[in-house]
XYZ file of C-alpha atoms in Angstrom:
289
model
C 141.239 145.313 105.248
C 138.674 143.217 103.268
C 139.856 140.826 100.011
C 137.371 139.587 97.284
C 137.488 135.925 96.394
C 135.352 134.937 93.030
C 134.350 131.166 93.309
C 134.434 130.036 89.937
C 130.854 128.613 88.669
C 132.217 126.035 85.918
C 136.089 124.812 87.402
C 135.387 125.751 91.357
C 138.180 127.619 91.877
C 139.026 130.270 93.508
C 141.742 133.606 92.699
C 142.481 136.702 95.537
C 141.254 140.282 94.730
C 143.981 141.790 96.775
C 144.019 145.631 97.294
C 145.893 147.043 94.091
C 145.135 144.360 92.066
C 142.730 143.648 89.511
C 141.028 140.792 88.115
C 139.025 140.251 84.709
C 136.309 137.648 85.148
C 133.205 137.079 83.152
C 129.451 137.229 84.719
C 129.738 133.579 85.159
C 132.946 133.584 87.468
C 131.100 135.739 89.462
C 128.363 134.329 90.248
C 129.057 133.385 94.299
C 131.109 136.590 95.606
C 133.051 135.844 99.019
C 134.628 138.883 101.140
C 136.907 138.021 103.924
C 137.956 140.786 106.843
C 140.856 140.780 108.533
C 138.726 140.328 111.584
C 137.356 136.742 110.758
C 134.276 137.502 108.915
C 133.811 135.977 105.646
C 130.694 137.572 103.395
C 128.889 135.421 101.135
C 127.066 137.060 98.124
C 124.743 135.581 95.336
C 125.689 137.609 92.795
C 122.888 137.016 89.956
C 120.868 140.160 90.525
C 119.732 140.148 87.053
C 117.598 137.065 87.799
C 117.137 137.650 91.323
C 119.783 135.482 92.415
C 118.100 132.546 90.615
C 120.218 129.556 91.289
C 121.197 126.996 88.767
C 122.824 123.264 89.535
C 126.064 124.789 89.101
C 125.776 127.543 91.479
C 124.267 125.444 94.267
C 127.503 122.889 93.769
C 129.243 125.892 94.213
C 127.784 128.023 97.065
C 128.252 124.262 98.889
C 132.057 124.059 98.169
C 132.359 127.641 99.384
C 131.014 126.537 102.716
C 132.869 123.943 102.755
C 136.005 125.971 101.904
C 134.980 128.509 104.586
C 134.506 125.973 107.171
C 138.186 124.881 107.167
C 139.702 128.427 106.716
C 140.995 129.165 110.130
C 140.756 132.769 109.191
C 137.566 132.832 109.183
C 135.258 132.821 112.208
C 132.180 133.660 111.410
C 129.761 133.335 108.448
C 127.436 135.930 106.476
C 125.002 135.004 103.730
C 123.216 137.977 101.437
C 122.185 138.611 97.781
C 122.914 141.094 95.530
C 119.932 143.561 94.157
C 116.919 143.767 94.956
C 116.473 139.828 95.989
C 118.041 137.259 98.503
C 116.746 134.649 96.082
C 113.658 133.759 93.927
C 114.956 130.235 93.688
C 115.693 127.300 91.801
C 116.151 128.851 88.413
C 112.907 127.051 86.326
C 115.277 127.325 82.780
C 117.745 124.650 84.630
C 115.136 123.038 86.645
C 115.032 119.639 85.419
C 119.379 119.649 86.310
C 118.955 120.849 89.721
C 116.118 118.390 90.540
C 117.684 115.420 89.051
C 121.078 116.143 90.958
C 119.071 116.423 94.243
C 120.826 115.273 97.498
C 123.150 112.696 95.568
C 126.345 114.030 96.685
C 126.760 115.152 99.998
C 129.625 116.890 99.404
C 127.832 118.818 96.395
C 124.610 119.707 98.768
C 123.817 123.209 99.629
C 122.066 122.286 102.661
C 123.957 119.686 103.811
C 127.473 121.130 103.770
C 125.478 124.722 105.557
C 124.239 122.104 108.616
C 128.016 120.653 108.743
C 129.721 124.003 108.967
C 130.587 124.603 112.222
C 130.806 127.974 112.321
C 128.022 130.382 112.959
C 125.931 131.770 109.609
C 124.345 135.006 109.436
C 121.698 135.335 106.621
C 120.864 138.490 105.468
C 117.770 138.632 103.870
C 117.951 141.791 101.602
C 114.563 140.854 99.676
C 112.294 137.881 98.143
C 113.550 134.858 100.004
C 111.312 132.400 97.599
C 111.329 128.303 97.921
C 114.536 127.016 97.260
C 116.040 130.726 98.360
C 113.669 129.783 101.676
C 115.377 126.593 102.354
C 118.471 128.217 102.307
C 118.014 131.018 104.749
C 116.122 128.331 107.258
C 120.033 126.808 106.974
C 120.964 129.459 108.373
C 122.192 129.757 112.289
C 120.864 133.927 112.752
C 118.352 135.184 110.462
C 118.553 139.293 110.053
C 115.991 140.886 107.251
C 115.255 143.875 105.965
C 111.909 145.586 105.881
C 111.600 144.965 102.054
C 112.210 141.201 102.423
C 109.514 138.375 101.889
C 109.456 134.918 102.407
C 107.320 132.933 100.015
C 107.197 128.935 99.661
C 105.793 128.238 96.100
C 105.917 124.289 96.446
C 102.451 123.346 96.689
C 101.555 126.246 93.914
C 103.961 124.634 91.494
C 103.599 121.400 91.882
C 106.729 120.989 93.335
C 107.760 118.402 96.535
C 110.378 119.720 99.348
C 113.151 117.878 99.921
C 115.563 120.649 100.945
C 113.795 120.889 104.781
C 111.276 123.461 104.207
C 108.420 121.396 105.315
C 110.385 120.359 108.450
C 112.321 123.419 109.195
C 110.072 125.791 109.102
C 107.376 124.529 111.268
C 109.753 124.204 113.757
C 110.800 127.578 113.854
C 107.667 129.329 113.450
C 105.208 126.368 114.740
C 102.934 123.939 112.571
C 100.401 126.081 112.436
C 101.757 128.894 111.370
C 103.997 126.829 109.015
C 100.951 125.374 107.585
C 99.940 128.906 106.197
C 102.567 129.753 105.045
C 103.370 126.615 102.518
C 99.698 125.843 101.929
C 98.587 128.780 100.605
C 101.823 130.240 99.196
C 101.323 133.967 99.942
C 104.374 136.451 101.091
C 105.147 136.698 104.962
C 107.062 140.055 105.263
C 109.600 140.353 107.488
C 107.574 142.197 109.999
C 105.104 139.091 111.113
C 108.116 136.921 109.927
C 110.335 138.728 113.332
C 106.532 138.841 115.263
C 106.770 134.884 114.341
C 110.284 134.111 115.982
C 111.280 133.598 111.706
C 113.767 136.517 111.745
C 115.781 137.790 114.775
C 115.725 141.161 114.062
C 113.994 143.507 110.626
C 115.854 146.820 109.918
C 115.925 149.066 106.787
C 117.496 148.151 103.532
C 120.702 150.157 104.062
C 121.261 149.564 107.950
C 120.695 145.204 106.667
C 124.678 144.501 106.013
C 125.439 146.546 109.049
C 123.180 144.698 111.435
C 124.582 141.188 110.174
C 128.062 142.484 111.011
C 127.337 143.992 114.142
C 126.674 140.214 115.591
C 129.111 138.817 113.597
C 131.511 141.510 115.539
C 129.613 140.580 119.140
C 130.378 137.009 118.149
C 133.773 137.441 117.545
C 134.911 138.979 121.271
C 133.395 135.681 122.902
C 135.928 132.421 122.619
C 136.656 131.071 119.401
C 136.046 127.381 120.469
C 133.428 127.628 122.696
C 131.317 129.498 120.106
C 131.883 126.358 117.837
C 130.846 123.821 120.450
C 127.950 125.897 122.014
C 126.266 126.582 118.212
C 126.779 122.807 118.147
C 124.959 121.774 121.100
C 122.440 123.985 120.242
C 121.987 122.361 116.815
C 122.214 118.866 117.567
C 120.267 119.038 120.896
C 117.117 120.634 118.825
C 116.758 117.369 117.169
C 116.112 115.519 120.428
C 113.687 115.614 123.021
C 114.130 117.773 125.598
C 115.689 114.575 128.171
C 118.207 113.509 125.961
C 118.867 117.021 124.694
C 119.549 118.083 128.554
C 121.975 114.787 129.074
C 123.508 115.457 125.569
C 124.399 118.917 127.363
C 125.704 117.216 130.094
C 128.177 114.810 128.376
C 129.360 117.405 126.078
C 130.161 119.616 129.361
C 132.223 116.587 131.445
C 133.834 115.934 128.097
C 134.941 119.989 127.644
C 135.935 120.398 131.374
C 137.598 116.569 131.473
C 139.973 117.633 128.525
C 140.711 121.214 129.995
C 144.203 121.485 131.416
C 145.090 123.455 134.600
C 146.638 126.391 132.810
C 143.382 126.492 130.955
C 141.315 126.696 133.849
C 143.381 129.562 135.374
C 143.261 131.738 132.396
C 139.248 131.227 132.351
C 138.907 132.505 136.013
C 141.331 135.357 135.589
C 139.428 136.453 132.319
C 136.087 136.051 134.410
C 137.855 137.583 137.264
C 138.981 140.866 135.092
C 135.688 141.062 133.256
C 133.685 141.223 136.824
C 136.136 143.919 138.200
C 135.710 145.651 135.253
C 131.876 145.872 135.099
C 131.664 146.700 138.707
C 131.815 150.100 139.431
C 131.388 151.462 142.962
C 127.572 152.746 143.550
C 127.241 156.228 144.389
C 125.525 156.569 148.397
C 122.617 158.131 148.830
């Protein structure tokens, strides 16, 4: 069973869509959609197709307190990102410009980015079409990136006149490689998802249609592996790609004597006899020649 829950854009609140039910609400209260499963997976939708998911001051103060909001809901386990239409988003909207610029990274609390690096549980974008600048910066928040073959990722900074300061400039080069990243933001032109997957940008490109289905699929593979281990492993993996490799390896290391210190003996024989049943399970006598 999925339930619809419509983030307000102006008051930040939020009302259930439960089965049966209906509920009135002006383009405006719709403008972040969020769709919970019973399963743990909570969808995240920019829903301003009209403008191509353009996103004003408001909305970005929103989409943060919805991560925030998803990030303690312990019914929730893992994380999906999309946009609605034809577009995951074509950015900063330029008719509020001056608002969302001048509200930059004051408030942590009210920062996209900040509260999408503090979540600690794993986010799937889905990029469902043009993924432009700001829109950019918010997919590279991301933890998995899945894209479908009509998406493009375009960085218009350095054509506009405009300086990062959402992470583009650091982000991406470390996902795809200065180089490469160099391209990309210098000369603003469209990387399709095809080189952007050939690039190590995307994990996987599929068709339009298949795109929701492919984000939920890992979400689902996800979900069967240990709730809190997930949580510490994505954040080992986070924080230890800020480091050198050394420290990253003995960050690894403490993290691991601190998990297995703090594990109780009951703990320790429920882990072998899951291993245990898992092994017996997957090994199947081999037929003799």
């Amino acid at each position: 069973m999925r339930s619809k829950v419509l983030f307000s854009d102006k008051h930040y609140t939020a009302s259930q869509n439960l089965q049966g039910s209906s509920t009135m609400a002006s383009d405006k209260e719709k403008l972040i959609l969020v769709e919970k499963t019973s399963n743990g997976i909570a969808t995240i939708t920019l829903n301003r197709p009209q403008a191509l998911n353009a996103l004003s001051r408001d909305m970005l103060v929103n989409l943060a307190f919805t991560f925030t909001r998803l990030d303690e809901d312990p019914d929730v386990r893992v994380i999906i990102l999309t946009g609605a239409g034809r577009a995951f988003s074509a950015g900063v909207d330029l008719t509020a410009a001056a608002d969302v610029f001048k509200g930059d990274v004051k408030t942590e609390a009210t920062d996209t980015l900040a509260q999408m690096q503090k979540c600690r549980k794993p986010i799937i974008g889905a990029i469902n079409g043009h993924c432009i600048t700001a829109g950019f910066e918010i997919a590279l928040g991301c933890d998995i990136l899945v894209a479908s073959t009509a998406a493009k990722f375009i960085d218009t900074h350095a054509k506009f006149g405009i300086f990062p300061s959402w992470g583009l400039s650091q982000r991406l080069q470390r996902a795809i490689g200065p180089y490469r990243a160099r391209e990309v933001s210098l000369t603003a032109a469209p990387l399709d998802a095809q080189t952007a997957e050939k690039w190590g940008l995307v994990n996987r490109v599929v068709p339009p249609s298949e795109l929701l289905g492919a984000a939920r699929g890992i979400a689902e593979a996800i979900l069967k592996n240990q709730e809190g281990l997930v949580l510490k492993y994505k954040a080992v993996i986070n924080d230890g790609f800020k480091l050198p490799l050394g420290e990253a390896l003995k960050l690894e290391q403490e993290r691991g004597h601190e998990y297995y210190s703090n594990m109780k003996p009951e703990e320790f024989a429920a882990m072998q006899e899951f291993i245990s049943g898992r092994s017996s399970k997957q090994s199947k006598p081999k037929s003799k020649l």
